Amino acid sequence: MLKAPHRKVSLVLMAIAAFYLYLAFQLPSFMNSIIDSDTLPKVLGVLLIVLSLILFFMPDNETPEQKEKRNIPKSDAFMLIGTFLLILVYIFFLEILGFILVSMLFIFICSLFLGYKKHVTNAIVAVLFPVSLYLIFTQLLGISLPSGILPI
């Protein structure tokens, strides 16, 4: 029953989702915002459990070509580990530098690391996307994000 790798992955994802939901139900409620702070984490946790169940009950009819695709080349493994480390650095500096600044740096550095060549486009996206998200969350939804060292 658990020989198929997708079933093992689905069980791990369900365990992560259960822990995530447990943490989401521990978040405090605030009455002065349109959407409560625990709404999105709860929705995402339930969605992850539903998708994990779908993955678990998918039929196991893997072809040899699909088994070969499961092998990750070393260059791709390097990219995965590097991106994971960049995410950890992002999390560490989020409160210190603030959402806008650390998101700009993360998007630009990550796009460079992943090999995107249009640096001007990357810079524009790295500036506009975090600023837009910050304005949406703070102005429209009334949810504060870390401002860090910027006087916002």
GROMACS .gro file of N, CA and C in nm:
model
  456
    1MET      N    1   0.082  -0.120   0.000
    1MET     CA    2   0.000   0.000   0.000
    1MET      C    3   0.086   0.126   0.000
    2LEU      N    4   0.197   0.126   0.075
    2LEU     CA    5   0.281   0.245   0.082
    2LEU      C    6   0.405   0.235  -0.005
    3LYS      N    7   0.407   0.142  -0.101
    3LYS     CA    8   0.524   0.129  -0.187
    3LYS      C    9   0.537   0.246  -0.284
    4ALA      N   10   0.427   0.300  -0.326
    4ALA     CA   11   0.430   0.411  -0.421
    4ALA      C   12   0.483   0.537  -0.351
    5PRO      N   13   0.577   0.607  -0.414
    5PRO     CA   14   0.634   0.726  -0.349
    5PRO      C   15   0.532   0.837  -0.326
    6HIS      N   16   0.432   0.848  -0.413
    6HIS     CA   17   0.335   0.956  -0.394
    6HIS      C   18   0.252   0.934  -0.268
    7ARG      N   19   0.236   0.810  -0.226
    7ARG     CA   20   0.161   0.784  -0.102
    7ARG      C   21   0.244   0.823   0.020
    8LYS      N   22   0.373   0.797   0.014
    8LYS     CA   23   0.461   0.837   0.125
    8LYS      C   24   0.465   0.989   0.136
    9VAL      N   25   0.476   1.055   0.022
    9VAL     CA   26   0.479   1.202   0.022
    9VAL      C   27   0.347   1.257   0.076
   10SER      N   28   0.236   1.196   0.038
   10SER     CA   29   0.107   1.246   0.084
   10SER      C   30   0.093   1.232   0.236
   11LEU      N   31   0.146   1.125   0.293
   11LEU     CA   32   0.141   1.110   0.439
   11LEU      C   33   0.225   1.216   0.509
   12VAL      N   34   0.341   1.245   0.454
   12VAL     CA   35   0.426   1.350   0.511
   12VAL      C   36   0.355   1.485   0.502
   13LEU      N   37   0.294   1.512   0.387
   13LEU     CA   38   0.221   1.638   0.370
   13LEU      C   39   0.102   1.648   0.464
   14MET      N   40   0.034   1.536   0.488
   14MET     CA   41  -0.080   1.538   0.581
   14MET      C   42  -0.032   1.568   0.723
   15ALA      N   43   0.082   1.511   0.762
   15ALA     CA   44   0.136   1.538   0.895
   15ALA      C   45   0.175   1.686   0.908
   16ILE      N   46   0.238   1.739   0.805
   16ILE     CA   47   0.274   1.882   0.806
   16ILE      C   48   0.149   1.968   0.813
   17ALA      N   49   0.046   1.931   0.736
   17ALA     CA   50  -0.079   2.008   0.734
   17ALA      C   51  -0.149   2.003   0.870
   18ALA      N   52  -0.146   1.887   0.935
   18ALA     CA   53  -0.209   1.875   1.066
   18ALA      C   54  -0.138   1.965   1.168
   19PHE      N   55  -0.006   1.965   1.166
   19PHE     CA   56   0.071   2.052   1.256
   19PHE      C   57   0.046   2.199   1.223
   20TYR      N   58   0.041   2.230   1.095
   20TYR     CA   59   0.015   2.367   1.050
   20TYR      C   60  -0.124   2.413   1.095
   21LEU      N   61  -0.223   2.326   1.082
   21LEU     CA   62  -0.358   2.361   1.127
   21LEU      C   63  -0.363   2.380   1.278
   22TYR      N   64  -0.290   2.295   1.351
   22TYR     CA   65  -0.283   2.311   1.496
   22TYR      C   66  -0.230   2.450   1.531
   23LEU      N   67  -0.122   2.491   1.463
   23LEU     CA   68  -0.065   2.624   1.487
   23LEU      C   69  -0.161   2.734   1.443
   24ALA      N   70  -0.235   2.712   1.333
   24ALA     CA   71  -0.329   2.813   1.285
   24ALA      C   72  -0.442   2.835   1.384
   25PHE      N   73  -0.484   2.730   1.453
   25PHE     CA   74  -0.591   2.746   1.551
   25PHE      C   75  -0.541   2.810   1.680
   26GLN      N   76  -0.410   2.825   1.696
   26GLN     CA   77  -0.354   2.892   1.812
   26GLN      C   78  -0.341   3.043   1.792
   27LEU      N   79  -0.358   3.091   1.668
   27LEU     CA   80  -0.344   3.234   1.640
   27LEU      C   81  -0.455   3.313   1.709
   28PRO      N   82  -0.421   3.429   1.763
   28PRO     CA   83  -0.524   3.511   1.828
   28PRO      C   84  -0.617   3.576   1.726
   29SER      N   85  -0.739   3.602   1.768
   29SER     CA   86  -0.837   3.667   1.682
   29SER      C   87  -0.837   3.817   1.708
   30PHE      N   88  -0.858   3.894   1.601
   30PHE     CA   89  -0.867   4.039   1.612
   30PHE      C   90  -1.001   4.081   1.553
   31MET      N   91  -1.067   4.172   1.620
   31MET     CA   92  -1.200   4.213   1.576
   31MET      C   93  -1.198   4.331   1.480
   32ASN      N   94  -1.086   4.401   1.466
   32ASN     CA   95  -1.086   4.525   1.388
   32ASN      C   96  -1.040   4.507   1.244
   33SER      N   97  -1.029   4.386   1.194
   33SER     CA   98  -0.988   4.367   1.055
   33SER      C   99  -1.099   4.298   0.977
   34ILE      N  100  -1.097   4.321   0.847
   34ILE     CA  101  -1.199   4.262   0.760
   34ILE      C  102  -1.186   4.110   0.758
   35ILE      N  103  -1.065   4.064   0.734
   35ILE     CA  104  -1.036   3.921   0.734
   35ILE      C  105  -0.951   3.893   0.856
   36ASP      N  106  -0.991   3.795   0.936
   36ASP     CA  107  -0.917   3.766   1.058
   36ASP      C  108  -0.781   3.707   1.025
   37SER      N  109  -0.688   3.719   1.117
   37SER     CA  110  -0.551   3.676   1.091
   37SER      C  111  -0.537   3.525   1.078
   38ASP      N  112  -0.633   3.450   1.127
   38ASP     CA  113  -0.622   3.305   1.119
   38ASP      C  114  -0.700   3.244   1.002
   39THR      N  115  -0.766   3.325   0.923
   39THR     CA  116  -0.849   3.272   0.813
   39THR      C  117  -0.765   3.206   0.705
   40LEU      N  118  -0.669   3.277   0.652
   40LEU     CA  119  -0.587   3.223   0.544
   40LEU      C  120  -0.508   3.099   0.587
   41PRO      N  121  -0.443   3.099   0.704
   41PRO     CA  122  -0.373   2.976   0.745
   41PRO      C  123  -0.466   2.856   0.760
   42LYS      N  124  -0.585   2.878   0.809
   42LYS     CA  125  -0.679   2.766   0.823
   42LYS      C  126  -0.723   2.714   0.687
   43VAL      N  127  -0.751   2.804   0.594
   43VAL     CA  128  -0.792   2.763   0.459
   43VAL      C  129  -0.678   2.687   0.392
   44LEU      N  130  -0.556   2.737   0.404
   44LEU     CA  131  -0.442   2.670   0.342
   44LEU      C  132  -0.416   2.533   0.404
   45GLY      N  133  -0.433   2.520   0.535
   45GLY     CA  134  -0.414   2.392   0.602
   45GLY      C  135  -0.517   2.289   0.556
   46VAL      N  136  -0.642   2.330   0.548
   46VAL     CA  137  -0.747   2.238   0.501
   46VAL      C  138  -0.723   2.201   0.355
   47LEU      N  139  -0.684   2.298   0.274
   47LEU     CA  140  -0.655   2.271   0.133
   47LEU      C  141  -0.540   2.172   0.118
   48LEU      N  142  -0.437   2.185   0.200
   48LEU     CA  143  -0.325   2.092   0.194
   48LEU      C  144  -0.367   1.951   0.234
   49ILE      N  145  -0.454   1.938   0.332
   49ILE     CA  146  -0.503   1.806   0.370
   49ILE      C  147  -0.586   1.745   0.257
   50VAL      N  148  -0.674   1.823   0.197
   50VAL     CA  149  -0.757   1.773   0.086
   50VAL      C  150  -0.670   1.728  -0.031
   51LEU      N  151  -0.573   1.810  -0.068
   51LEU     CA  152  -0.485   1.773  -0.179
   51LEU      C  153  -0.398   1.653  -0.145
   52SER      N  154  -0.358   1.639  -0.019
   52SER     CA  155  -0.281   1.522   0.023
   52SER      C  156  -0.364   1.395   0.014
   53LEU      N  157  -0.491   1.406   0.050
   53LEU     CA  158  -0.580   1.290   0.038
   53LEU      C  159  -0.600   1.251  -0.108
   54ILE      N  160  -0.616   1.350  -0.194
   54ILE     CA  161  -0.628   1.321  -0.338
   54ILE      C  162  -0.503   1.252  -0.388
   55LEU      N  163  -0.387   1.302  -0.347
   55LEU     CA  164  -0.259   1.242  -0.388
   55LEU      C  165  -0.247   1.099  -0.336
   56PHE      N  166  -0.291   1.075  -0.213
   56PHE     CA  167  -0.280   0.941  -0.155
   56PHE      C  168  -0.364   0.839  -0.232
   57PHE      N  169  -0.482   0.878  -0.275
   57PHE     CA  170  -0.572   0.783  -0.340
   57PHE      C  171  -0.559   0.781  -0.492
   58MET      N  172  -0.459   0.848  -0.545
   58MET     CA  173  -0.435   0.840  -0.689
   58MET      C  174  -0.387   0.700  -0.725
   59PRO      N  175  -0.428   0.648  -0.841
   59PRO     CA  176  -0.385   0.513  -0.880
   59PRO      C  177  -0.234   0.508  -0.904
   60ASP      N  178  -0.179   0.392  -0.879
   60ASP     CA  179  -0.035   0.372  -0.895
   60ASP      C  180  -0.008   0.301  -1.026
   61ASN      N  181   0.000   0.377  -1.133
   61ASN     CA  182   0.030   0.320  -1.264
   61ASN      C  183   0.147   0.396  -1.326
   62GLU      N  184   0.262   0.381  -1.262
   62GLU     CA  185   0.380   0.455  -1.302
   62GLU      C  186   0.456   0.379  -1.411
   63THR      N  187   0.491   0.449  -1.516
   63THR     CA  188   0.567   0.389  -1.625
   63THR      C  189   0.717   0.404  -1.596
   64PRO      N  190   0.801   0.326  -1.667
   64PRO     CA  191   0.947   0.342  -1.645
   64PRO      C  192   0.997   0.483  -1.676
   65GLU      N  193   0.935   0.551  -1.773
   65GLU     CA  194   0.976   0.688  -1.803
   65GLU      C  195   0.947   0.781  -1.686
   66GLN      N  196   0.833   0.759  -1.620
   66GLN     CA  197   0.799   0.841  -1.505
   66GLN      C  198   0.893   0.813  -1.388
   67LYS      N  199   0.934   0.687  -1.373
   67LYS     CA  200   1.031   0.655  -1.268
   67LYS      C  201   1.164   0.723  -1.294
   68GLU      N  202   1.203   0.730  -1.420
   68GLU     CA  203   1.329   0.796  -1.455
   68GLU      C  204   1.321   0.947  -1.430
   69LYS      N  205   1.204   1.006  -1.451
   69LYS     CA  206   1.187   1.149  -1.428
   69LYS      C  207   1.198   1.184  -1.280
   70ARG      N  208   1.178   1.087  -1.193
   70ARG     CA  209   1.185   1.111  -1.050
   70ARG      C  210   1.328   1.136  -1.002
   71ASN      N  211   1.427   1.093  -1.078
   71ASN     CA  212   1.566   1.117  -1.041
   71ASN      C  213   1.600   1.264  -1.065
   72ILE      N  214   1.653   1.328  -0.963
   72ILE     CA  215   1.686   1.470  -0.972
   72ILE      C  216   1.834   1.484  -1.005
   73PRO      N  217   1.867   1.553  -1.116
   73PRO     CA  218   2.008   1.576  -1.148
   73PRO      C  219   2.075   1.662  -1.041
   74LYS      N  220   2.208   1.650  -1.031
   74LYS     CA  221   2.280   1.723  -0.927
   74LYS      C  222   2.266   1.874  -0.943
   75SER      N  223   2.260   1.923  -1.066
   75SER     CA  224   2.246   2.068  -1.086
   75SER      C  225   2.111   2.116  -1.034
   76ASP      N  226   2.006   2.036  -1.055
   76ASP     CA  227   1.875   2.073  -1.003
   76ASP      C  228   1.870   2.064  -0.851
   77ALA      N  229   1.939   1.964  -0.795
   77ALA     CA  230   1.944   1.952  -0.649
   77ALA      C  231   2.015   2.073  -0.589
   78PHE      N  232   2.120   2.120  -0.655
   78PHE     CA  233   2.190   2.241  -0.609
   78PHE      C  234   2.096   2.361  -0.611
   79MET      N  235   2.016   2.373  -0.716
   79MET     CA  236   1.921   2.483  -0.726
   79MET      C  237   1.815   2.475  -0.615
   80LEU      N  238   1.767   2.354  -0.588
   80LEU     CA  239   1.667   2.337  -0.482
   80LEU      C  240   1.723   2.375  -0.346
   81ILE      N  241   1.842   2.326  -0.316
   81ILE     CA  242   1.904   2.355  -0.186
   81ILE      C  243   1.935   2.504  -0.174
   82GLY      N  244   1.987   2.562  -0.282
   82GLY     CA  245   2.016   2.705  -0.280
   82GLY      C  246   1.892   2.790  -0.259
   83THR      N  247   1.784   2.755  -0.326
   83THR     CA  248   1.659   2.828  -0.310
   83THR      C  249   1.605   2.813  -0.168
   84PHE      N  250   1.616   2.693  -0.114
   84PHE     CA  251   1.573   2.669   0.024
   84PHE      C  252   1.654   2.755   0.122
   85LEU      N  253   1.784   2.764   0.100
   85LEU     CA  254   1.868   2.848   0.186
   85LEU      C  255   1.832   2.996   0.172
   86LEU      N  256   1.801   3.039   0.050
   86LEU     CA  257   1.757   3.177   0.031
   86LEU      C  258   1.625   3.205   0.105
   87ILE      N  259   1.537   3.107   0.107
   87ILE     CA  260   1.410   3.122   0.180
   87ILE      C  261   1.438   3.135   0.330
   88LEU      N  262   1.531   3.055   0.382
   88LEU     CA  263   1.566   3.065   0.524
   88LEU      C  264   1.625   3.202   0.557
   89VAL      N  265   1.710   3.254   0.469
   89VAL     CA  266   1.767   3.388   0.489
   89VAL      C  267   1.655   3.492   0.485
   90TYR      N  268   1.559   3.476   0.394
   90TYR     CA  269   1.444   3.566   0.384
   90TYR      C  270   1.366   3.567   0.516
   91ILE      N  271   1.339   3.449   0.570
   91ILE     CA  272   1.264   3.440   0.695
   91ILE      C  273   1.341   3.507   0.809
   92PHE      N  274   1.473   3.484   0.814
   92PHE     CA  275   1.554   3.541   0.921
   92PHE      C  276   1.552   3.694   0.918
   93PHE      N  277   1.563   3.754   0.800
   93PHE     CA  278   1.573   3.899   0.789
   93PHE      C  279   1.438   3.969   0.774
   94LEU      N  280   1.327   3.896   0.770
   94LEU     CA  281   1.197   3.958   0.748
   94LEU      C  282   1.162   4.062   0.855
   95GLU      N  283   1.177   4.028   0.981
   95GLU     CA  284   1.145   4.122   1.089
   95GLU      C  285   1.249   4.233   1.099
   96ILE      N  286   1.375   4.202   1.069
   96ILE     CA  287   1.482   4.299   1.086
   96ILE      C  288   1.476   4.407   0.978
   97LEU      N  289   1.472   4.366   0.853
   97LEU     CA  290   1.475   4.461   0.741
   97LEU      C  291   1.337   4.506   0.695
   98GLY      N  292   1.235   4.427   0.725
   98GLY     CA  293   1.100   4.461   0.684
   98GLY      C  294   1.059   4.389   0.556
   99PHE      N  295   0.928   4.379   0.537
   99PHE     CA  296   0.873   4.303   0.426
   99PHE      C  297   0.916   4.356   0.291
  100ILE      N  298   0.905   4.486   0.270
  100ILE     CA  299   0.934   4.542   0.137
  100ILE      C  300   1.079   4.521   0.099
  101LEU      N  301   1.170   4.560   0.185
  101LEU     CA  302   1.312   4.554   0.152
  101LEU      C  303   1.360   4.410   0.135
  102VAL      N  304   1.325   4.323   0.228
  102VAL     CA  305   1.374   4.185   0.219
  102VAL      C  306   1.308   4.111   0.103
  103SER      N  307   1.185   4.145   0.070
  103SER     CA  308   1.119   4.082  -0.045
  103SER      C  309   1.182   4.127  -0.176
  104MET      N  310   1.217   4.255  -0.184
  104MET     CA  311   1.286   4.304  -0.303
  104MET      C  312   1.418   4.230  -0.324
  105LEU      N  313   1.495   4.221  -0.217
  105LEU     CA  314   1.624   4.152  -0.226
  105LEU      C  315   1.605   4.004  -0.260
  106PHE      N  316   1.509   3.940  -0.196
  106PHE     CA  317   1.486   3.798  -0.220
  106PHE      C  318   1.447   3.772  -0.365
  107ILE      N  319   1.352   3.847  -0.416
  107ILE     CA  320   1.306   3.825  -0.554
  107ILE      C  321   1.419   3.847  -0.653
  108PHE      N  322   1.495   3.955  -0.634
  108PHE     CA  323   1.602   3.984  -0.729
  108PHE      C  324   1.715   3.881  -0.721
  109ILE      N  325   1.759   3.849  -0.599
  109ILE     CA  326   1.869   3.752  -0.584
  109ILE      C  327   1.826   3.613  -0.628
  110CYS      N  328   1.704   3.574  -0.594
  110CYS     CA  329   1.655   3.442  -0.634
  110CYS      C  330   1.642   3.432  -0.785
  111SER      N  331   1.598   3.537  -0.850
  111SER     CA  332   1.588   3.532  -0.996
  111SER      C  333   1.727   3.525  -1.059
  112LEU      N  334   1.825   3.593  -1.002
  112LEU     CA  335   1.963   3.581  -1.050
  112LEU      C  336   2.015   3.439  -1.031
  113PHE      N  337   1.990   3.384  -0.913
  113PHE     CA  338   2.037   3.250  -0.879
  113PHE      C  339   1.975   3.145  -0.972
  114LEU      N  340   1.849   3.163  -1.007
  114LEU     CA  341   1.781   3.066  -1.092
  114LEU      C  342   1.812   3.086  -1.241
  115GLY      N  343   1.888   3.190  -1.274
  115GLY     CA  344   1.938   3.204  -1.410
  115GLY      C  345   1.860   3.295  -1.502
  116TYR      N  346   1.772   3.377  -1.448
  116TYR     CA  347   1.699   3.470  -1.533
  116TYR      C  348   1.795   3.580  -1.578
  117LYS      N  349   1.791   3.613  -1.706
  117LYS     CA  350   1.891   3.703  -1.765
  117LYS      C  351   1.844   3.847  -1.780
  118LYS      N  352   1.716   3.872  -1.779
  118LYS     CA  353   1.665   4.009  -1.799
  118LYS      C  354   1.666   4.082  -1.664
  119HIS      N  355   1.780   4.144  -1.634
  119HIS     CA  356   1.800   4.203  -1.502
  119HIS      C  357   1.713   4.326  -1.479
  120VAL      N  358   1.687   4.402  -1.582
  120VAL     CA  359   1.601   4.521  -1.565
  120VAL      C  360   1.458   4.477  -1.532
  121THR      N  361   1.409   4.377  -1.604
  121THR     CA  362   1.275   4.325  -1.576
  121THR      C  363   1.269   4.266  -1.436
  122ASN      N  364   1.372   4.191  -1.398
  122ASN     CA  365   1.377   4.134  -1.263
  122ASN      C  366   1.375   4.244  -1.157
  123ALA      N  367   1.448   4.352  -1.180
  123ALA     CA  368   1.452   4.462  -1.084
  123ALA      C  369   1.315   4.530  -1.074
  124ILE      N  370   1.249   4.549  -1.187
  124ILE     CA  371   1.116   4.612  -1.185
  124ILE      C  372   1.017   4.525  -1.107
  125VAL      N  373   1.019   4.395  -1.135
  125VAL     CA  374   0.930   4.303  -1.063
  125VAL      C  375   0.965   4.299  -0.915
  126ALA      N  376   1.095   4.298  -0.885
  126ALA     CA  377   1.140   4.292  -0.746
  126ALA      C  378   1.098   4.415  -0.666
  127VAL      N  379   1.077   4.527  -0.733
  127VAL     CA  380   1.031   4.648  -0.664
  127VAL      C  381   0.879   4.655  -0.660
  128LEU      N  382   0.814   4.635  -0.774
  128LEU     CA  383   0.669   4.655  -0.783
  128LEU      C  384   0.589   4.549  -0.707
  129PHE      N  385   0.631   4.425  -0.713
  129PHE     CA  386   0.552   4.318  -0.649
  129PHE      C  387   0.545   4.334  -0.497
  130PRO      N  388   0.657   4.349  -0.425
  130PRO     CA  389   0.646   4.366  -0.280
  130PRO      C  390   0.574   4.495  -0.239
  131VAL      N  391   0.597   4.603  -0.312
  131VAL     CA  392   0.528   4.728  -0.279
  131VAL      C  393   0.378   4.713  -0.299
  132SER      N  394   0.337   4.649  -0.408
  132SER     CA  395   0.194   4.625  -0.433
  132SER      C  396   0.133   4.538  -0.324
  133LEU      N  397   0.201   4.430  -0.290
  133LEU     CA  398   0.150   4.343  -0.184
  133LEU      C  399   0.140   4.417  -0.051
  134TYR      N  400   0.241   4.496  -0.020
  134TYR     CA  401   0.241   4.572   0.105
  134TYR      C  402   0.121   4.667   0.110
  135LEU      N  403   0.096   4.736   0.000
  135LEU     CA  404  -0.017   4.829  -0.003
  135LEU      C  405  -0.151   4.757   0.005
  136ILE      N  406  -0.162   4.644  -0.061
  136ILE     CA  407  -0.287   4.566  -0.055
  136ILE      C  408  -0.313   4.520   0.088
  137PHE      N  409  -0.211   4.465   0.153
  137PHE     CA  410  -0.231   4.413   0.288
  137PHE      C  411  -0.255   4.525   0.389
  138THR      N  412  -0.177   4.631   0.382
  138THR     CA  413  -0.190   4.736   0.485
  138THR      C  414  -0.308   4.828   0.461
  139GLN      N  415  -0.333   4.866   0.336
  139GLN     CA  416  -0.438   4.965   0.309
  139GLN      C  417  -0.575   4.901   0.287
  140LEU      N  418  -0.581   4.796   0.207
  140LEU     CA  419  -0.712   4.736   0.175
  140LEU      C  420  -0.759   4.637   0.280
  141LEU      N  421  -0.668   4.552   0.326
  141LEU     CA  422  -0.709   4.447   0.420
  141LEU      C  423  -0.689   4.484   0.566
  142GLY      N  424  -0.611   4.588   0.592
  142GLY     CA  425  -0.587   4.630   0.730
  142GLY      C  426  -0.498   4.534   0.807
  143ILE      N  427  -0.411   4.463   0.736
  143ILE     CA  428  -0.319   4.367   0.799
  143ILE      C  429  -0.179   4.428   0.795
  144SER      N  430  -0.116   4.438   0.911
  144SER     CA  431   0.017   4.500   0.914
  144SER      C  432   0.123   4.396   0.879
  145LEU      N  433   0.222   4.442   0.805
  145LEU     CA  434   0.339   4.362   0.770
  145LEU      C  435   0.461   4.429   0.831
  146PRO      N  436   0.567   4.353   0.856
  146PRO     CA  437   0.686   4.413   0.918
  146PRO      C  438   0.743   4.526   0.833
  147SER      N  439   0.762   4.643   0.895
  147SER     CA  440   0.818   4.756   0.821
  147SER      C  441   0.969   4.760   0.831
  148GLY      N  442   1.026   4.699   0.934
  148GLY     CA  443   1.171   4.691   0.947
  148GLY      C  444   1.236   4.827   0.961
  149ILE      N  445   1.342   4.849   0.884
  149ILE     CA  446   1.419   4.973   0.897
  149ILE      C  447   1.361   5.087   0.815
  150LEU      N  448   1.265   5.058   0.729
  150LEU     CA  449   1.203   5.164   0.648
  150LEU      C  450   1.101   5.240   0.733
  151PRO      N  451   1.099   5.372   0.724
  151PRO     CA  452   1.003   5.450   0.804
  151PRO      C  453   0.864   5.455   0.741
  152ILE      N  454   0.796   5.343   0.741
  152ILE     CA  455   0.663   5.334   0.679
  152ILE      C  456   0.557   5.330   0.787
   0.00000   0.00000   0.00000
